[in-house]
mmCIF file of C-alpha atoms in Angstrom:
data_model
loop_
_atom_site.group_PDB
_atom_site.id
_atom_site.type_symbol
_atom_site.label_atom_id
_atom_site.label_comp_id
_atom_site.label_asym_id
_atom_site.label_seq_id
_atom_site.Cartn_x
_atom_site.Cartn_y
_atom_site.Cartn_z
ATOM 1 C CA ASP A 7 2.847 2.937 10.426
ATOM 2 C CA ILE A 8 5.453 0.217 10.008
ATOM 3 C CA GLN A 9 8.952 1.543 9.414
ATOM 4 C CA MET A 10 11.407 -0.456 7.334
ATOM 5 C CA THR A 11 15.128 0.046 7.889
ATOM 6 C CA GLN A 12 17.736 -1.366 5.539
ATOM 7 C CA SER A 13 21.439 -1.836 6.198
ATOM 8 C CA PRO A 14 23.878 -1.010 4.938
ATOM 9 C CA SER A 15 22.864 2.040 2.914
ATOM 10 C CA THR A 16 25.773 1.420 0.557
ATOM 11 C CA LEU A 17 27.637 -1.812 -0.061
ATOM 12 C CA SER A 18 30.871 -2.093 -2.047
ATOM 13 C CA ALA A 19 31.563 -5.504 -3.542
ATOM 14 C CA SER A 20 33.217 -7.300 -6.440
ATOM 15 C CA VAL A 21 31.969 -9.705 -9.073
ATOM 16 C CA GLY A 22 31.789 -13.165 -7.542
ATOM 17 C CA ASP A 23 31.287 -11.940 -3.975
ATOM 18 C CA ARG A 24 28.497 -13.157 -1.749
ATOM 19 C CA VAL A 25 26.554 -10.193 -0.365
ATOM 20 C CA THR A 26 23.778 -9.814 2.169
ATOM 21 C CA ILE A 27 21.402 -6.898 2.717
ATOM 22 C CA THR A 28 19.353 -6.665 5.907
ATOM 23 C CA CYS A 29 15.876 -5.222 6.323
ATOM 24 C CA ARG A 30 14.264 -4.672 9.714
ATOM 25 C CA ALA A 31 10.623 -3.885 10.408
ATOM 26 C CA SER A 32 9.524 -1.734 13.338
ATOM 27 C CA GLN A 33 6.904 -4.358 14.224
ATOM 28 C CA THR A 34 6.238 -7.911 13.200
ATOM 29 C CA ILE A 35 5.117 -8.410 9.603
ATOM 30 C CA SER A 36 5.147 -12.222 9.537
ATOM 31 C CA SER A 37 6.585 -13.029 6.079
ATOM 32 C CA TRP A 38 4.795 -10.258 4.198
ATOM 33 C CA LEU A 39 7.911 -8.813 2.628
ATOM 34 C CA ALA A 40 9.027 -8.172 -0.937
ATOM 35 C CA TRP A 41 12.392 -7.231 -2.447
ATOM 36 C CA TYR A 42 13.063 -5.140 -5.563
ATOM 37 C CA GLN A 43 16.038 -4.213 -7.691
ATOM 38 C CA GLN A 44 16.196 -0.803 -9.334
ATOM 39 C CA LYS A 45 18.650 0.567 -11.852
ATOM 40 C CA PRO A 46 19.029 4.299 -12.630
ATOM 41 C CA GLY A 47 16.191 5.671 -14.729
ATOM 42 C CA LYS A 48 14.257 2.409 -14.632
ATOM 43 C CA ALA A 49 11.236 1.101 -12.781
ATOM 44 C CA PRO A 50 11.867 -1.330 -9.925
ATOM 45 C CA LYS A 51 12.038 -5.026 -10.721
ATOM 46 C CA PHE A 52 10.202 -7.525 -8.509
ATOM 47 C CA LEU A 53 12.589 -10.131 -7.111
ATOM 48 C CA ILE A 54 11.112 -11.867 -4.070
ATOM 49 C CA TYR A 55 7.738 -12.128 -2.340
ATOM 50 C CA LYS A 56 6.652 -13.618 0.951
ATOM 51 C CA ALA A 57 10.182 -13.050 2.248
ATOM 52 C CA SER A 58 11.751 -16.032 0.490
ATOM 53 C CA SER A 59 9.807 -16.906 -2.673
ATOM 54 C CA LEU A 60 11.626 -16.115 -5.887
ATOM 55 C CA GLU A 61 9.633 -14.433 -8.640
ATOM 56 C CA SER A 62 9.583 -16.358 -11.899
ATOM 57 C CA GLY A 63 12.589 -15.615 -14.089
ATOM 58 C CA VAL A 64 14.750 -14.216 -11.285
ATOM 59 C CA PRO A 65 18.173 -15.934 -11.151
ATOM 60 C CA SER A 66 18.635 -18.477 -8.396
ATOM 61 C CA ARG A 67 21.673 -16.610 -7.037
ATOM 62 C CA PHE A 68 19.122 -14.323 -5.353
ATOM 63 C CA SER A 69 17.562 -15.595 -2.147
ATOM 64 C CA GLY A 70 15.577 -14.153 0.718
ATOM 65 C CA SER A 71 15.036 -15.243 4.277
ATOM 66 C CA GLY A 72 13.557 -14.126 7.573
ATOM 67 C CA SER A 73 10.262 -13.611 9.301
ATOM 68 C CA GLY A 74 8.821 -11.395 11.996
ATOM 69 C CA THR A 75 10.971 -8.295 12.013
ATOM 70 C CA GLU A 76 14.314 -9.272 10.466
ATOM 71 C CA PHE A 77 14.902 -10.200 6.846
ATOM 72 C CA THR A 78 17.818 -10.655 4.483
ATOM 73 C CA LEU A 79 18.419 -10.608 0.762
ATOM 74 C CA THR A 80 21.469 -12.584 -0.340
ATOM 75 C CA ILE A 81 23.177 -12.677 -3.712
ATOM 76 C CA SER A 82 25.360 -15.762 -3.723
ATOM 77 C CA SER A 83 27.802 -14.751 -6.452
ATOM 78 C CA LEU A 84 27.579 -11.199 -7.717
ATOM 79 C CA GLN A 85 27.284 -10.703 -11.445
ATOM 80 C CA PRO A 86 27.978 -7.426 -13.309
ATOM 81 C CA ASP A 87 24.242 -6.946 -13.891
ATOM 82 C CA ASP A 88 23.521 -7.018 -10.139
ATOM 83 C CA PHE A 89 25.027 -3.629 -9.323
ATOM 84 C CA ALA A 90 21.912 -1.601 -8.540
ATOM 85 C CA THR A 91 19.829 -0.316 -5.638
ATOM 86 C CA TYR A 92 17.741 -2.791 -3.650
ATOM 87 C CA TYR A 93 14.575 -2.065 -1.679
ATOM 88 C CA CYS A 94 12.528 -4.091 0.753
ATOM 89 C CA GLN A 95 8.795 -3.436 1.176
ATOM 90 C CA GLN A 96 6.284 -4.656 3.730
ATOM 91 C CA TYR A 97 2.735 -5.525 2.748
ATOM 92 C CA ASN A 98 1.496 -6.647 6.140
ATOM 93 C CA SER A 99 -0.668 -3.557 6.508
ATOM 94 C CA TYR A 100 -1.485 -0.194 4.996
ATOM 95 C CA PRO A 101 0.197 2.173 4.543
ATOM 96 C CA LEU A 102 2.610 0.014 2.603
ATOM 97 C CA THR A 103 6.182 1.041 3.287
ATOM 98 C CA PHE A 104 9.587 0.632 1.688
ATOM 99 C CA GLY A 105 13.048 0.577 3.151
ATOM 100 C CA GLN A 106 15.281 3.500 2.249
ATOM 101 C CA GLY A 107 17.297 1.395 -0.195
ATOM 102 C CA THR A 108 20.734 -0.209 -0.357
ATOM 103 C CA ARG A 109 23.034 0.849 -3.156
ATOM 104 C CA LEU A 110 25.275 -1.991 -4.298
ATOM 105 C CA GLU A 111 28.372 -0.564 -5.961
ATOM 106 C CA THR A 112 31.535 -1.896 -7.501
ATOM 107 C CA LYS A 113 34.511 -2.067 -5.151
ATOM 108 C CA GLU B 23 2.391 -8.696 -23.060
ATOM 109 C CA VAL B 24 1.546 -7.433 -19.598
ATOM 110 C CA GLN B 25 2.029 -3.676 -19.572
ATOM 111 C CA LEU B 26 1.271 -0.503 -17.651
ATOM 112 C CA LEU B 27 1.592 2.892 -19.312
ATOM 113 C CA GLU B 28 1.357 6.097 -17.288
ATOM 114 C CA SER B 29 0.538 9.521 -18.669
ATOM 115 C CA GLY B 30 -0.500 12.936 -17.451
ATOM 116 C CA GLY B 31 2.643 14.157 -15.748
ATOM 117 C CA GLY B 32 4.089 17.603 -16.272
ATOM 118 C CA LEU B 33 4.931 20.934 -14.704
ATOM 119 C CA VAL B 34 2.338 22.442 -12.370
ATOM 120 C CA GLN B 35 2.406 25.400 -10.001
ATOM 121 C CA PRO B 36 2.140 24.931 -6.232
ATOM 122 C CA GLY B 37 -1.508 24.626 -5.263
ATOM 123 C CA GLY B 38 -2.438 23.302 -8.699
ATOM 124 C CA SER B 39 -3.958 20.017 -9.802
ATOM 125 C CA LEU B 40 -3.024 17.194 -12.119
ATOM 126 C CA ARG B 41 -4.606 13.855 -13.052
ATOM 127 C CA LEU B 42 -2.421 10.890 -13.826
ATOM 128 C CA SER B 43 -3.625 7.928 -15.851
ATOM 129 C CA CYS B 44 -2.278 4.398 -16.117
ATOM 130 C CA ALA B 45 -3.444 2.232 -19.009
ATOM 131 C CA ALA B 46 -3.210 -1.502 -18.357
ATOM 132 C CA SER B 47 -3.007 -4.266 -20.929
ATOM 133 C CA GLY B 48 -2.259 -7.978 -21.092
ATOM 134 C CA PHE B 49 -4.013 -9.004 -17.868
ATOM 135 C CA SER B 50 -7.430 -8.952 -16.241
ATOM 136 C CA PHE B 51 -7.213 -5.436 -14.838
ATOM 137 C CA SER B 52 -10.351 -5.585 -12.717
ATOM 138 C CA SER B 53 -9.037 -8.617 -10.826
ATOM 139 C CA TYR B 54 -6.018 -6.900 -9.279
ATOM 140 C CA THR B 55 -5.383 -4.385 -6.551
ATOM 141 C CA MET B 56 -3.451 -1.470 -8.013
ATOM 142 C CA SER B 57 -1.224 1.189 -6.475
ATOM 143 C CA TRP B 58 0.679 4.366 -7.182
ATOM 144 C CA VAL B 59 4.285 4.596 -5.977
ATOM 145 C CA ARG B 60 6.462 7.685 -6.330
ATOM 146 C CA GLN B 61 10.143 8.471 -6.255
ATOM 147 C CA ALA B 62 11.456 11.977 -5.681
ATOM 148 C CA PRO B 63 14.646 12.857 -7.573
ATOM 149 C CA GLY B 64 17.579 10.998 -6.050
ATOM 150 C CA LYS B 65 15.404 9.492 -3.312
ATOM 151 C CA GLY B 66 13.833 6.145 -2.474
ATOM 152 C CA LEU B 67 10.459 4.639 -3.248
ATOM 153 C CA GLU B 68 7.330 5.883 -1.476
ATOM 154 C CA TRP B 69 3.981 4.141 -1.732
ATOM 155 C CA VAL B 70 1.272 6.754 -2.355
ATOM 156 C CA SER B 71 -2.106 5.078 -2.732
ATOM 157 C CA GLY B 72 -3.859 1.789 -3.452
ATOM 158 C CA ILE B 73 -7.278 0.647 -4.653
ATOM 159 C CA SER B 74 -8.994 -2.709 -4.250
ATOM 160 C CA VAL B 75 -10.127 -5.095 -6.968
ATOM 161 C CA GLY B 76 -13.403 -4.866 -8.825
ATOM 162 C CA GLY B 77 -15.184 -1.593 -8.277
ATOM 163 C CA GLY B 78 -12.452 -0.255 -6.031
ATOM 164 C CA SER B 79 -14.659 0.118 -2.984
ATOM 165 C CA SER B 80 -11.601 0.282 -0.745
ATOM 166 C CA THR B 81 -8.949 2.933 -1.158
ATOM 167 C CA TYR B 82 -5.808 3.593 0.851
ATOM 168 C CA TYR B 83 -3.479 6.575 1.109
ATOM 169 C CA ALA B 84 -0.160 7.576 2.579
ATOM 170 C CA ASP B 85 -0.518 10.230 5.256
ATOM 171 C CA SER B 86 1.506 12.608 3.087
ATOM 172 C CA VAL B 87 -1.235 12.725 0.424
ATOM 173 C CA LYS B 88 -4.406 11.957 2.358
ATOM 174 C CA GLY B 89 -7.100 14.537 1.664
ATOM 175 C CA ARG B 90 -5.291 15.871 -1.413
ATOM 176 C CA PHE B 91 -5.021 12.849 -3.740
ATOM 177 C CA THR B 92 -7.801 10.540 -4.939
ATOM 178 C CA ILE B 93 -7.248 7.159 -6.552
ATOM 179 C CA SER B 94 -9.852 5.617 -8.822
ATOM 180 C CA ARG B 95 -10.210 3.000 -11.531
ATOM 181 C CA ASP B 96 -12.322 2.491 -14.656
ATOM 182 C CA ASN B 97 -12.358 -1.220 -15.395
ATOM 183 C CA SER B 98 -14.225 -0.684 -18.668
ATOM 184 C CA LYS B 99 -11.200 1.273 -19.890
ATOM 185 C CA ASN B 100 -8.562 -0.796 -18.030
ATOM 186 C CA THR B 101 -7.302 2.449 -16.555
ATOM 187 C CA LEU B 102 -6.108 3.572 -13.137
ATOM 188 C CA TYR B 103 -6.183 7.238 -12.140
ATOM 189 C CA LEU B 104 -4.638 9.507 -9.554
ATOM 190 C CA GLN B 105 -6.243 12.913 -9.083
ATOM 191 C CA MET B 106 -3.750 15.188 -7.356
ATOM 192 C CA ASN B 107 -4.940 18.467 -5.847
ATOM 193 C CA SER B 108 -3.250 21.134 -3.722
ATOM 194 C CA LEU B 109 0.105 20.083 -5.070
ATOM 195 C CA ARG B 110 3.260 21.016 -3.172
ATOM 196 C CA ALA B 111 6.921 21.157 -4.103
ATOM 197 C CA ASP B 112 7.570 17.951 -2.159
ATOM 198 C CA ASP B 113 5.143 16.103 -4.438
ATOM 199 C CA THR B 114 7.734 16.429 -7.205
ATOM 200 C CA ALA B 115 8.593 12.881 -8.238
ATOM 201 C CA VAL B 116 8.336 10.173 -10.834
ATOM 202 C CA TYR B 117 4.981 8.484 -10.320
ATOM 203 C CA TYR B 118 4.693 4.787 -11.091
ATOM 204 C CA CYS B 119 1.573 2.700 -11.252
ATOM 205 C CA ALA B 120 2.063 -0.861 -10.074
ATOM 206 C CA LYS B 121 0.082 -4.094 -10.166
ATOM 207 C CA ARG B 122 -0.175 -6.167 -7.024
ATOM 208 C CA TYR B 123 1.340 -9.619 -7.370
ATOM 209 C CA CYS B 124 -1.152 -12.409 -6.856
ATOM 210 C CA SER B 125 -0.729 -16.118 -7.573
ATOM 211 C CA GLY B 126 -3.246 -18.392 -5.914
ATOM 212 C CA SER B 127 -3.271 -17.470 -2.257
ATOM 213 C CA ASN B 128 0.062 -15.682 -2.479
ATOM 214 C CA CYS B 129 -0.629 -12.000 -2.910
ATOM 215 C CA GLY B 130 1.579 -9.053 -2.148
ATOM 216 C CA GLY B 131 4.311 -6.886 -3.565
ATOM 217 C CA PHE B 132 4.235 -5.332 -7.013
ATOM 218 C CA ASP B 133 5.180 -7.499 -9.949
ATOM 219 C CA ILE B 134 4.396 -5.157 -12.826
ATOM 220 C CA TRP B 135 5.402 -1.484 -12.966
ATOM 221 C CA GLY B 136 4.872 1.212 -15.534
ATOM 222 C CA GLN B 137 7.726 3.301 -16.895
ATOM 223 C CA GLY B 138 6.732 6.253 -14.710
ATOM 224 C CA THR B 139 5.562 9.791 -15.383
ATOM 225 C CA MET B 140 7.341 12.848 -14.007
ATOM 226 C CA VAL B 141 5.439 15.420 -11.976
ATOM 227 C CA THR B 142 7.207 18.680 -11.212
ATOM 228 C CA VAL B 143 5.625 21.175 -8.838
ATOM 229 C CA SER B 144 7.296 24.544 -9.181
ATOM 230 C CA SER B 145 6.508 28.185 -9.778
#
C-alpha cells in the first residue's frame, strides 16, 4: 500500500500569509494526487486533482505542485475562510490512501 | 443539483451488521466509479471501498474491511450500498459516499461527497 505523509500536522498562520503544506508518497504516484479541505462537521471539499489542476470554483489563491513522491499545496494569501484541515490523497493505485491531515489554525 | 444522500447508520453491537445506502441524483450515476470513505471521531479520512462503473464488476477494499464489508450498486435506483458485517468498535465512524471526479481523460479524486452517516459500534 502507498503511504501518504503530510507535514506539518498543524500550521499556525495569519490572514494574508502565504502557506505551504507538503505531502509525500512512499512510492512514486506520478501526478495522481488530489487535495481536499475539510471544516468541522462537514464533508471534505475537492480542491485540486492531478497534483496541480484546480477544481472549478476553487479560488485561484490555492495551487498545487509536484510529481513523483513530493507534492505541495500552497495558499498564496490566507483568507478567514481557509482555516480548516487539509488532506492529500493518492489515486495511483488501490487501496486509495489519504494523508493524515494538516490543521491550519489562526496564529 | 448533483447530490449524494447517505442513510442507514446507527448504533449496532459488536459482531452485528448494518447496510448503508447512498442515493445519487443530478448526474449519470452508472457512469461513475463510486467509493465509501470513513472518518472516525477526531481522526482523518480513510478510504473504505470502491466500485467500478456500469455493473460494478470490479470492487476494491481496504485491508481493514476486506472480508467483512461488501460494496454494491443498483443503477436502476441510482443507489450505492455498503453491507457491513462482523462490525467492530474500530469501525465506528462517519461514513461518506463519494463520486469519483472524471472530466474527459482526467479522472481521479472525489468531487462530490454526501453529508455522511454515523455508525457507532458499541455494546
